[in-house]
PDB file of C-alpha atoms and ligand atoms in Angstrom:
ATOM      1  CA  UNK H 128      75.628  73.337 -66.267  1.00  0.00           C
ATOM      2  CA  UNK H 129      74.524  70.062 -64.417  1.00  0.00           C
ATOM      3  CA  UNK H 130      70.990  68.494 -65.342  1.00  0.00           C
ATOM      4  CA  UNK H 131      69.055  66.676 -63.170  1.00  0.00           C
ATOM      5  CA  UNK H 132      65.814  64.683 -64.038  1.00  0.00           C
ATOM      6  CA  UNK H 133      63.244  63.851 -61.556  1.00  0.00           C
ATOM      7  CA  UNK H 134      60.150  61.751 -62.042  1.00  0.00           C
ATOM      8  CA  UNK H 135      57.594  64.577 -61.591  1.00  0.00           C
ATOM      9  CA  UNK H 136      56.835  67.862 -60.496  1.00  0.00           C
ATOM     10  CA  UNK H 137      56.505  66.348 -56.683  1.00  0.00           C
ATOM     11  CA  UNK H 138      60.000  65.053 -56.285  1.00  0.00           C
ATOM     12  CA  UNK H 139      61.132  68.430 -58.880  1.00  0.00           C
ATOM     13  CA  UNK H 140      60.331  70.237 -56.006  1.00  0.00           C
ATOM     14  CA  UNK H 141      60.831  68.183 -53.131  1.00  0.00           C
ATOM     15  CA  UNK H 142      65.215  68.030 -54.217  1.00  0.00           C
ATOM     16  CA  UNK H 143      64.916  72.070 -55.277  1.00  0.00           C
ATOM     17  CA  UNK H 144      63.298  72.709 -51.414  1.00  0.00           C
ATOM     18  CA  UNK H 145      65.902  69.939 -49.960  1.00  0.00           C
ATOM     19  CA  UNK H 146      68.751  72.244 -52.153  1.00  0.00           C
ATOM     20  CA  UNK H 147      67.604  75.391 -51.022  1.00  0.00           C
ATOM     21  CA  UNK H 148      67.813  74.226 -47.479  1.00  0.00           C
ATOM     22  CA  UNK H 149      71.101  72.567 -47.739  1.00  0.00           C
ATOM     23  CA  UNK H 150      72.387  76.033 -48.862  1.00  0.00           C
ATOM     24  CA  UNK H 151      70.729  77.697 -45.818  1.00  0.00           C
ATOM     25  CA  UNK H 152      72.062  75.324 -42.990  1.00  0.00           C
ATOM     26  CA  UNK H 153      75.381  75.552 -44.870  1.00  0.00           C
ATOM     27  CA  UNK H 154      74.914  79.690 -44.794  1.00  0.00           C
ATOM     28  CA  UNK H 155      72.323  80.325 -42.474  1.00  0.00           C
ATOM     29  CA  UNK H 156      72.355  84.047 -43.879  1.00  0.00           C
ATOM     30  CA  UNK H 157      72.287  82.774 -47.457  1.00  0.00           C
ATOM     31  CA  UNK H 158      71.119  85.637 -49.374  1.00  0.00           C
ATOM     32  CA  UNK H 159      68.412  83.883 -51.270  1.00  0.00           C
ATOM     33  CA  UNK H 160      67.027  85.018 -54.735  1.00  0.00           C
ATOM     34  CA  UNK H 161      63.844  84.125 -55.526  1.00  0.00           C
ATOM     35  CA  UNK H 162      61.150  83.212 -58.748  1.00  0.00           C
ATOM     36  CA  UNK H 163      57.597  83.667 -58.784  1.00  0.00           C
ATOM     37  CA  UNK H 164      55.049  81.958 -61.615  1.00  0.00           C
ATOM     38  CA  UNK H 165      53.644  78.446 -61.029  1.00  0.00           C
ATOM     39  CA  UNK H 166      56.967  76.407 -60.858  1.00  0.00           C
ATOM     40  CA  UNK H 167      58.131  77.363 -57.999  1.00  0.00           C
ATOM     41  CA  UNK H 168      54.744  76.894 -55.861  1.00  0.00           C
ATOM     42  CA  UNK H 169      55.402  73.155 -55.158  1.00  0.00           C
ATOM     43  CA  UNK H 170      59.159  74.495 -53.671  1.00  0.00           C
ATOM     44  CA  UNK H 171      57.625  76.460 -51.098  1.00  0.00           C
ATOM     45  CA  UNK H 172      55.516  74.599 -50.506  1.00  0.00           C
ATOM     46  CA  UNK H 173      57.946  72.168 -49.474  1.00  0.00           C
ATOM     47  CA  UNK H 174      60.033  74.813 -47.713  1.00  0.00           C
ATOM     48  CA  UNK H 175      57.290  75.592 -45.648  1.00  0.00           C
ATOM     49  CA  UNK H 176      56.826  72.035 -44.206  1.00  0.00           C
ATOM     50  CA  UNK H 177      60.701  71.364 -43.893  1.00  0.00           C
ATOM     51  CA  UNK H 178      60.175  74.859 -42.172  1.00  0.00           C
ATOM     52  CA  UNK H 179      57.511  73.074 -39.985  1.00  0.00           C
ATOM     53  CA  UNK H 180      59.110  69.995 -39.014  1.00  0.00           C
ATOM     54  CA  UNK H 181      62.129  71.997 -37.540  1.00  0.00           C
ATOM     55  CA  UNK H 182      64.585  71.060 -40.404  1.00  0.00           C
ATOM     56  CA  UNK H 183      65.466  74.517 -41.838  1.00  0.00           C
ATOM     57  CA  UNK H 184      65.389  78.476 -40.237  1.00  0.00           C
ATOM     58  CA  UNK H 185      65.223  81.555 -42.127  1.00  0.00           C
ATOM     59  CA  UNK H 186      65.544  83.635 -39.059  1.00  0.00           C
ATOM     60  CA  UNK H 187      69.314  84.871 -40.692  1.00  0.00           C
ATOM     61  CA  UNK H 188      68.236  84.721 -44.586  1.00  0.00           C
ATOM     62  CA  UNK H 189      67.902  87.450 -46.840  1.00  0.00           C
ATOM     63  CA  UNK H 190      65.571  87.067 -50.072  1.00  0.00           C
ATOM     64  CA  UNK H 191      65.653  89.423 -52.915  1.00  0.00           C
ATOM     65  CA  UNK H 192      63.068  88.075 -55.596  1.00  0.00           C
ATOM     66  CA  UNK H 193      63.351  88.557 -59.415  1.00  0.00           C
ATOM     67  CA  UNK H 194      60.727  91.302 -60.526  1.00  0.00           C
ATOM     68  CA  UNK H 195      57.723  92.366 -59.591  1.00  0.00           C
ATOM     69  CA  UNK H 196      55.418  93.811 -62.232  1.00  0.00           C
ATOM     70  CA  UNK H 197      55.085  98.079 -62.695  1.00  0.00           C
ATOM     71  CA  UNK H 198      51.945  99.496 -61.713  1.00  0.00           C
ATOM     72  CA  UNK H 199      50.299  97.290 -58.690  1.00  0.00           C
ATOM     73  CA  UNK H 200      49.902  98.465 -55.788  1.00  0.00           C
ATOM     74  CA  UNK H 201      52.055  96.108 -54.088  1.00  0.00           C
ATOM     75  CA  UNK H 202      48.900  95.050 -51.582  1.00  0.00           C
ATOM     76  CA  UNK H 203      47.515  94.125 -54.986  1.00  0.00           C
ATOM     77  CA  UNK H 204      46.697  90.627 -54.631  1.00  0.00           C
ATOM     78  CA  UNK H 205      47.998  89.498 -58.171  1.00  0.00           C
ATOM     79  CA  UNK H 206      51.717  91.059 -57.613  1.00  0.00           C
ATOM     80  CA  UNK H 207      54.884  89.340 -56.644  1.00  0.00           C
ATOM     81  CA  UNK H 208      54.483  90.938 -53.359  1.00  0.00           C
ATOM     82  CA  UNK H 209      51.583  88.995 -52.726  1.00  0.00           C
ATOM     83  CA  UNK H 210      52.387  86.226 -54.488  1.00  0.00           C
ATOM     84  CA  UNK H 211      55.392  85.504 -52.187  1.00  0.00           C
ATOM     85  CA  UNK H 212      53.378  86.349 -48.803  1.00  0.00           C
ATOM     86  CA  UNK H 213      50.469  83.705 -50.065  1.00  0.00           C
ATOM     87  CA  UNK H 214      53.590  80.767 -50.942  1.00  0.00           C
ATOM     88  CA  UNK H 215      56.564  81.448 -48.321  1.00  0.00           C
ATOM     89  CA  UNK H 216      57.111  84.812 -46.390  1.00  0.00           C
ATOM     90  CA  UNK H 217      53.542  84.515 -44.075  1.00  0.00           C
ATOM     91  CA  UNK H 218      54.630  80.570 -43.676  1.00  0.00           C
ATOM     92  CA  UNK H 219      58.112  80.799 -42.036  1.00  0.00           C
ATOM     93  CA  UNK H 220      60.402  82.869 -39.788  1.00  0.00           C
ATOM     94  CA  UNK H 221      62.348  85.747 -42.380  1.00  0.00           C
ATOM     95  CA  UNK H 222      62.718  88.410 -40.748  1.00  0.00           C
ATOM     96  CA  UNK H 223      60.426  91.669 -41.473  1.00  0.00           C
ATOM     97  CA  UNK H 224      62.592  93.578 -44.081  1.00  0.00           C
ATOM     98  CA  UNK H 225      64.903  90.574 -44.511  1.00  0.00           C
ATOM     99  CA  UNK H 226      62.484  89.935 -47.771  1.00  0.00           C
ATOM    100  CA  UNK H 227      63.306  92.217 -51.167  1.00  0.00           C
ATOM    101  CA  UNK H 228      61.073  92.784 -54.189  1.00  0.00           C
ATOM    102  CA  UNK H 229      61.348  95.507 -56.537  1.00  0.00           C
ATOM    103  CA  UNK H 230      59.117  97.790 -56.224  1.00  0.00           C
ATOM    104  CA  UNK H 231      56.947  98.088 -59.332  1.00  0.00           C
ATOM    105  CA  UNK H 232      54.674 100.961 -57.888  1.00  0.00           C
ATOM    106  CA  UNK H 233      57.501 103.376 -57.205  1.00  0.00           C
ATOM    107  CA  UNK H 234      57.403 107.115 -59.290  1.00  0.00           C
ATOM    108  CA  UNK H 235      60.667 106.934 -60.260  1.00  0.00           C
ATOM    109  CA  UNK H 236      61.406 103.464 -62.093  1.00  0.00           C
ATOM    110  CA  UNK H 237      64.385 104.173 -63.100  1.00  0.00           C
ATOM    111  CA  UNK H 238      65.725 104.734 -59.658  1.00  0.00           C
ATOM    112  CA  UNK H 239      64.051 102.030 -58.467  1.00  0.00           C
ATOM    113  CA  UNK H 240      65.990  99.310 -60.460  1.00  0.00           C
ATOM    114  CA  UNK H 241      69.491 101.385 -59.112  1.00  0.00           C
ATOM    115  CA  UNK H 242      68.475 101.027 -55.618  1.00  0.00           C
ATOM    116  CA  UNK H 243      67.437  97.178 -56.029  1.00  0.00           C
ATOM    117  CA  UNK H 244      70.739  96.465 -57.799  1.00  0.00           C
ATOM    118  CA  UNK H 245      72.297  98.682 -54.980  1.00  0.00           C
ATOM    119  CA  UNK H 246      70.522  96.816 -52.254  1.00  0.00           C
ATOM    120  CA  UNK H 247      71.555  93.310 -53.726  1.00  0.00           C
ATOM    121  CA  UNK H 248      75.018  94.448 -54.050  1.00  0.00           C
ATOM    122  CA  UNK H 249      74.733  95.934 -50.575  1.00  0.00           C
ATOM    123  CA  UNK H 250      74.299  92.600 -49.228  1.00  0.00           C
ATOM    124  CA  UNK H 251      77.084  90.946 -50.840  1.00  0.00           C
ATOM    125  CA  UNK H 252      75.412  89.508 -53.922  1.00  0.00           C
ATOM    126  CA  UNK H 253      72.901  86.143 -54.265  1.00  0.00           C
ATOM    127  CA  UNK H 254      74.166  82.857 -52.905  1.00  0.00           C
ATOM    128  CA  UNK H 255      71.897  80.748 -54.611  1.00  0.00           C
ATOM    129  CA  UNK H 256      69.184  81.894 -57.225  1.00  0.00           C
ATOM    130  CA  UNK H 257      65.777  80.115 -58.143  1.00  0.00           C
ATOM    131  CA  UNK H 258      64.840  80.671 -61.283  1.00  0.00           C
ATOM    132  CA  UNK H 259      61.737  79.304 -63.588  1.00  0.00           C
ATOM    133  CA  UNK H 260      61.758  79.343 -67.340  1.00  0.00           C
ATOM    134  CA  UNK H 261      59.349  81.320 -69.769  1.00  0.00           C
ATOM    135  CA  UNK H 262      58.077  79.392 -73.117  1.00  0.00           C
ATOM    136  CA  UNK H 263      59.961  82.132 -74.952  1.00  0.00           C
ATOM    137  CA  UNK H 264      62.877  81.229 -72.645  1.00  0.00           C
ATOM    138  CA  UNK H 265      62.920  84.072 -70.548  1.00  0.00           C
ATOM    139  CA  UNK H 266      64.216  84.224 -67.003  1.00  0.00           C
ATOM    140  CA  UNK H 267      63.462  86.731 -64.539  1.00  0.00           C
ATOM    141  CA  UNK H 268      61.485  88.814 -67.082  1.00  0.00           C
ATOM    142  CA  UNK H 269      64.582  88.726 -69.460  1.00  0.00           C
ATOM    143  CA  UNK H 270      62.667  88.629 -72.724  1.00  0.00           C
ATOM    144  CA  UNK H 271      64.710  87.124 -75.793  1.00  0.00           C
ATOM    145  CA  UNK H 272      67.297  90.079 -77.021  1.00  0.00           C
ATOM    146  CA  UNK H 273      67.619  91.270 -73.561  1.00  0.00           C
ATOM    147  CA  UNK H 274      70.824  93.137 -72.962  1.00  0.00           C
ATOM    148  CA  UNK H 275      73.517  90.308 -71.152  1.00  0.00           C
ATOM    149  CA  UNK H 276      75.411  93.262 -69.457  1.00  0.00           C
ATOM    150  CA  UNK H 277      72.539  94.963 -67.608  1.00  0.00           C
ATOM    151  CA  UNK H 278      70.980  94.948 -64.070  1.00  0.00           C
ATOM    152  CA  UNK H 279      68.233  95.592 -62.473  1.00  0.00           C
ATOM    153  CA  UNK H 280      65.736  97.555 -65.396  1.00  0.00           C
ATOM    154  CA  UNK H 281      62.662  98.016 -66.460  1.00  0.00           C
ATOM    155  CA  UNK H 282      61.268  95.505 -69.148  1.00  0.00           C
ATOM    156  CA  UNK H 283      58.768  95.337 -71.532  1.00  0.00           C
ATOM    157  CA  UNK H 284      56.635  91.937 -71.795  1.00  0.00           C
ATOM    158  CA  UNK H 285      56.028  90.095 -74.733  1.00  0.00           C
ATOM    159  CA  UNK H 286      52.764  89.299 -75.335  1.00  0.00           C
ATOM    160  CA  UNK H 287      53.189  85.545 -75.352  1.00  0.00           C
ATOM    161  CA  UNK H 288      54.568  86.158 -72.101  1.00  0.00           C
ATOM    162  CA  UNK H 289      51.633  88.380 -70.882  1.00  0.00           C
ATOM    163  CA  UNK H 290      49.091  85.493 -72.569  1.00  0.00           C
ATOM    164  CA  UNK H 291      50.995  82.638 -70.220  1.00  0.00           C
ATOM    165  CA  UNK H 292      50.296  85.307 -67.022  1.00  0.00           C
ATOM    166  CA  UNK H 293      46.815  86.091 -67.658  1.00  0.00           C
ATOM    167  CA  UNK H 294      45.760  83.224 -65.868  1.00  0.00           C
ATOM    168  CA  UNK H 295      46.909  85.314 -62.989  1.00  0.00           C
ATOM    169  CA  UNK H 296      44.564  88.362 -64.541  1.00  0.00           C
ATOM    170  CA  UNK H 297      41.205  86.303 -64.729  1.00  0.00           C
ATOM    171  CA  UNK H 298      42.260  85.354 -68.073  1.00  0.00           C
ATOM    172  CA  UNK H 299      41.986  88.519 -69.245  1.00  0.00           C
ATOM    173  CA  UNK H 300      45.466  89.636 -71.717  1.00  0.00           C
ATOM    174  CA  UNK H 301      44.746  93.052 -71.346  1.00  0.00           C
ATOM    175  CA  UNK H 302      45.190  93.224 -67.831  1.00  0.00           C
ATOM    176  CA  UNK H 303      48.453  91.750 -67.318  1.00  0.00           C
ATOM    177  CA  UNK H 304      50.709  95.020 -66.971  1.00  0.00           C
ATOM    178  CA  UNK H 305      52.883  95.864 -69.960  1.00  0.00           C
ATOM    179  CA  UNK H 306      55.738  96.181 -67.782  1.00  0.00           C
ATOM    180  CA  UNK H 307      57.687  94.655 -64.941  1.00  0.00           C
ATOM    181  CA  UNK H 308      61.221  95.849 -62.787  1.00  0.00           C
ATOM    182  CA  UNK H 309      63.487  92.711 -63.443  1.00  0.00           C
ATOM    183  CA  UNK H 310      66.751  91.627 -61.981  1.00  0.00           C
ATOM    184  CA  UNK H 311      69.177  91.507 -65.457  1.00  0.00           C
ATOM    185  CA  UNK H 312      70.608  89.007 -67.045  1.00  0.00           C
ATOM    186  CA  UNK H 313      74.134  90.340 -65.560  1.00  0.00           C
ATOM    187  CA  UNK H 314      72.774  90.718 -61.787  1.00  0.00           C
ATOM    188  CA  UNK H 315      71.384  86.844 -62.330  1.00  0.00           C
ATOM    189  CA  UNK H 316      75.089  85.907 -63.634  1.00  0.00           C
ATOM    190  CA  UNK H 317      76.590  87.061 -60.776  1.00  0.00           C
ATOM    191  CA  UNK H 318      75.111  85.066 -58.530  1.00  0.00           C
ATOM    192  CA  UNK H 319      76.725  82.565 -57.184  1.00  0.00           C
ATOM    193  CA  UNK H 320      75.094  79.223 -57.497  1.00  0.00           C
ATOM    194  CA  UNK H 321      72.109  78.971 -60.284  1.00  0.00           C
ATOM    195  CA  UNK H 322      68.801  76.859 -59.704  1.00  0.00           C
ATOM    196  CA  UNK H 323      66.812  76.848 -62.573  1.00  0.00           C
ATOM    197  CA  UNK H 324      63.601  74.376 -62.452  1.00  0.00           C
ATOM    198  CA  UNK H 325      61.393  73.592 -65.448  1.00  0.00           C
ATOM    199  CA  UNK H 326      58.406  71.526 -65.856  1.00  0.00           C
ATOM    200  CA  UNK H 327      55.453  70.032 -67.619  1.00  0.00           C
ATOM    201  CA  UNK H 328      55.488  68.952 -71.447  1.00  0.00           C
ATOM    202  CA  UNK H 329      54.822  72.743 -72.496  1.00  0.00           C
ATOM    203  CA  UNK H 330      58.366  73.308 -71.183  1.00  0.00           C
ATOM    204  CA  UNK H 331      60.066  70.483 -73.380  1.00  0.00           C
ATOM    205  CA  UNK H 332      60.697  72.821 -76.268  1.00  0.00           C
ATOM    206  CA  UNK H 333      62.136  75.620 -74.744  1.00  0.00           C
ATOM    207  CA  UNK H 334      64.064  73.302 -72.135  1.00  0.00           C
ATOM    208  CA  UNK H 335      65.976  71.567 -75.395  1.00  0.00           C
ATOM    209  CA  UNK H 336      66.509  74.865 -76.932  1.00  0.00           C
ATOM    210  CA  UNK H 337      68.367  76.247 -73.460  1.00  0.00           C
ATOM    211  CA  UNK H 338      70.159  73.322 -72.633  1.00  0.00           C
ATOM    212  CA  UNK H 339      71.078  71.981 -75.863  1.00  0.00           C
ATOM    213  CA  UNK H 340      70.836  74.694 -78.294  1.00  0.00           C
ATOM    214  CA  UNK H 341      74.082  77.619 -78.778  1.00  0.00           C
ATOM    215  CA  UNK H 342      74.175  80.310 -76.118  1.00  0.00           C
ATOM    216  CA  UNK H 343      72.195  82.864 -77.532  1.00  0.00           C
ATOM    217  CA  UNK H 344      69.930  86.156 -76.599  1.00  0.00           C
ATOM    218  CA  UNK H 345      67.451  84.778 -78.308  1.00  0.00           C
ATOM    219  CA  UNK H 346      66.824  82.325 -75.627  1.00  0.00           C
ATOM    220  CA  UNK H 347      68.061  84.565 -72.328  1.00  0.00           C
ATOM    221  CA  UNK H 348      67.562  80.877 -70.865  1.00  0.00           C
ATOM    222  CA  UNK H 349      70.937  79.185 -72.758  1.00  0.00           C
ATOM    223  CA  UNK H 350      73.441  82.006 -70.680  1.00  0.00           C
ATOM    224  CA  UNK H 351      73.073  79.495 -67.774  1.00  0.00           C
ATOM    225  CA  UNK H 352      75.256  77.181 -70.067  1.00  0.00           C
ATOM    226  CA  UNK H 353      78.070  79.642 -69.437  1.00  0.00           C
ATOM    227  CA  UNK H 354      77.696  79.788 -65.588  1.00  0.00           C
ATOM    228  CA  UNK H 355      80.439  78.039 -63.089  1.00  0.00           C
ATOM    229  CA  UNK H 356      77.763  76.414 -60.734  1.00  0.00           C
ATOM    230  CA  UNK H 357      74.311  76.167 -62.990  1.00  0.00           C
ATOM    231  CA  UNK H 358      72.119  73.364 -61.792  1.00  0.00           C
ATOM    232  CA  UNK H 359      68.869  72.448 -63.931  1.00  0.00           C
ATOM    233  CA  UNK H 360      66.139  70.159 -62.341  1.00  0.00           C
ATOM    234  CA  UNK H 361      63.363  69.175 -64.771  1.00  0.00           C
ATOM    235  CA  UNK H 362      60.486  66.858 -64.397  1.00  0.00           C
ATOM    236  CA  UNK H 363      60.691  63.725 -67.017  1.00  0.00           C
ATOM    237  CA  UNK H 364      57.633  65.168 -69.719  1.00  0.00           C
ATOM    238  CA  UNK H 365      60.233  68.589 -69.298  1.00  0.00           C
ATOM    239  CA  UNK H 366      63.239  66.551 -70.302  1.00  0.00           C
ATOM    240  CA  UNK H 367      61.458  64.968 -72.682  1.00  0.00           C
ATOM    241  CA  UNK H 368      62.722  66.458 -76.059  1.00  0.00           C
ATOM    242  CA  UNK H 369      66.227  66.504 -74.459  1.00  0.00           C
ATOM    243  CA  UNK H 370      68.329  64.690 -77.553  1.00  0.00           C
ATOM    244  CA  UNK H 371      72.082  63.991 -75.817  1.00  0.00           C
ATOM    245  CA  UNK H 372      72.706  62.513 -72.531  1.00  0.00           C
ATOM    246  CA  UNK H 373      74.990  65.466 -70.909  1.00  0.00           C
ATOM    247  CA  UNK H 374      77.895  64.310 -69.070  1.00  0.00           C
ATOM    248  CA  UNK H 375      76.954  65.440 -65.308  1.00  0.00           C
ATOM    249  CA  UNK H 376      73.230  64.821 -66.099  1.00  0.00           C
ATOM    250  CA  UNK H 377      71.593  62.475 -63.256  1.00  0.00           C
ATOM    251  CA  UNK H 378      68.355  60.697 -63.046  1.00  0.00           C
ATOM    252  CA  UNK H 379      66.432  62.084 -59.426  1.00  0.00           C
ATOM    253  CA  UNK H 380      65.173  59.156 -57.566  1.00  0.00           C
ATOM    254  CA  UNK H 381      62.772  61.965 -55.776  1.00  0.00           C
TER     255      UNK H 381
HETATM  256  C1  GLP O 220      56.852  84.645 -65.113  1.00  0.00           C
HETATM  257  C2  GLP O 220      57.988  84.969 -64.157  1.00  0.00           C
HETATM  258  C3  GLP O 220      59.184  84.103 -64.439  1.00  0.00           C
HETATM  259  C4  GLP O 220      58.740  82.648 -64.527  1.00  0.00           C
HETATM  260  C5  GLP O 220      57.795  82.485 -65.671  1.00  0.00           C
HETATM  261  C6  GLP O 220      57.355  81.044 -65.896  1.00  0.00           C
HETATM  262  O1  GLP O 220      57.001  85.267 -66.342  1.00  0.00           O
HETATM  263  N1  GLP O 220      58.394  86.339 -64.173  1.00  0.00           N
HETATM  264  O2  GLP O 220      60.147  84.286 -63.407  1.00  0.00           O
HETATM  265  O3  GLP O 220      59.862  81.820 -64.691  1.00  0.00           O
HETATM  266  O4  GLP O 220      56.661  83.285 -65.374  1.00  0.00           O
HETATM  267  O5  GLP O 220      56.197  80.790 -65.171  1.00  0.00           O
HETATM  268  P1  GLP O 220      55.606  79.367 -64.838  1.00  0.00           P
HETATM  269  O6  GLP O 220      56.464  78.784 -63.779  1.00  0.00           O
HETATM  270  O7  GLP O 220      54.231  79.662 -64.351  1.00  0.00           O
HETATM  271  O8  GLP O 220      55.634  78.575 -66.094  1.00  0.00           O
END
C-alpha cells in the first residue's frame, strides 16, 4: 500500500483526477470502477474540466460503480444513478451503456448482484478502482464483518452508516434505505490497481486504524494493506493521526 499526503481536499482531488486520467490515456478502454458519497465530488469535478480542456476521452471507457442503494427508483434523485449523472456521466463523452450501476430497484436482488458480478467479469475485471472510506471503515458498502470472499451482494447498513447518508435524505435517518447492492470485498480485491481517497479530520481515526492498524474485518478498509498496487491519497487533517512514516509514503505538492 503506498500513501500519499496532499495539502487539502483541492490538490486530494486534483492528483486522484490527474491518476484516473493517466490510467485512461494509458488504456483508453480502462474499465473504470467508481465511488459515490462526498469524497469523490471534487474528482469529477476535476475530470470533467480535464474532460473540457481536451486532456482526457472516455469515448472507449467502461465504468461499473460500487453500489447503489435497494429500493429507489433509479430516476430517484438521491440514488447512485443520479448521483453519478449530476457529478460525471451528463459532463463527458462515456458512451450510453458504457456506464454500470447495480441496480437496486430490480425484483430479484439476488440475481441482480450475479449479473453485476457477471457483467464486471464479462468485461475483463476493473483496471483501476476509486474508492472512499466510511467512519466505520467501510468500502463500497462493506460494513465491518463483511465476508472477504464474496461478490457482488446485498448488504445491510449500519446505522452509523445510514446517520453519515442522511444528509443525502433531508436529514432524515429513517429514510436512508436499509439496504444497498454492493460490489464485495473479493470483486474490489480483484481489481487491479486500488485508489482509495480519504479526507477531512472526521476521517483521521478510521484512516490510522486502516493504514496502520492489523488487517482485520472489523475495518473492511485495512484489506487494502494486502493488495499488490493499493494507492491511498489523504488530505493533511486525514493523515493527521497517522503515527509512523510508511516507507513509500510521499508528501503531494498538489
Ligand atoms: C457511502 C458510500 C461509500 C463512501 C462512503 C463515505 O457509504 N457507499 O462508497 O465511501 O459513503 O462517504 P463520504 O465520502 O461522503 O465520506
Amino acid at each position: 500500500m503506498r500513501l500519499e499526503i496532499l495539502e487539502d481536499e483541492e490538490a486530494m482531488s486534483r492528483r486522484a483526477a490527474e491518476i484516473i486520467a493517466d490510467a485512461i490515456r494509458g488504456k483508453p478502454d480502462l474499465v473504470l470502477g467508481l465511488a459515490t458519497g462526498g469524497t469523490p465530488v471534487g474528482t469529477y469535478r476535476e475530470l470533467v474540466r480535464l474532460y473540457r480542456e481536451g486532456r482526457v476521452d472516455f469515448s472507449r471507457v467502461t465504468t461499473f460503480n460500487l453500489d447503489e442503494y435497494v429500493g429507489l427508483d433509479p430516476r430517484d434523485p438521491r440514488s447512485y444513478h443520479a448521483y453519478m449523472e449530476e457529478h460525471l456521466f451528463r459532463h463527458v463523452n462515456l458512451r450510453p451503456g458504457a456506464t454500470h450501476l447495480p441496480d437496486g430497484w430490480a425484483e430479484d436482488l439476488e440475481a441482480e448482484c450475479r449479473r453485476y458480478e457477471a457483467a464486471v467479469e464479462a468485461h475483463g475485471g476493473i483496471d483501476l478502482q476509486l474508492l472512499g472510506i466510511g467512519r466505520d471503515g467501510h468500502i463500497g458498502f462493506n460494513e465491518p464483518g463483511a465476508p472477504w470472499e464474496r461478490g457482488t451482494r446485498v448488504v445491510r447498513l449500519k446505522p452509523e452508516t445510514r446517520q453519515d447518508n442522511a444528509r443525502y435524505f433531508g436529514g432524515v435517518v429513517d429514510a436512508v434505505p436499509q439496504r444497498a447492492i454492493s460490489m464485495g470485498i473479493r470483486t474490489i480485491m480483484h481489481a487491479r490497481r486500488l485508489l482509495l481517497l480519504a479526507a477531512g479530520p472526521h476521517k483521521a481515526e478510521i484512516v490510522q486504524r486502516a493504514i496502520e492498524g492489523p488487517v482485520s474485518r472489523h475495518v473492511p478498509a485495512s484489506i487494502l494493506q494486502l493488495h499488490p498496487d493499493a494507492l491511498v491519497l489523504l488530505d493533511e487533517s486525514a493523515a493527521s493521526r497517522l503515527t509512523r512514516v510508511r516507507p513509500g509514503a510521499e508528501r503531494g505538492r498538489g
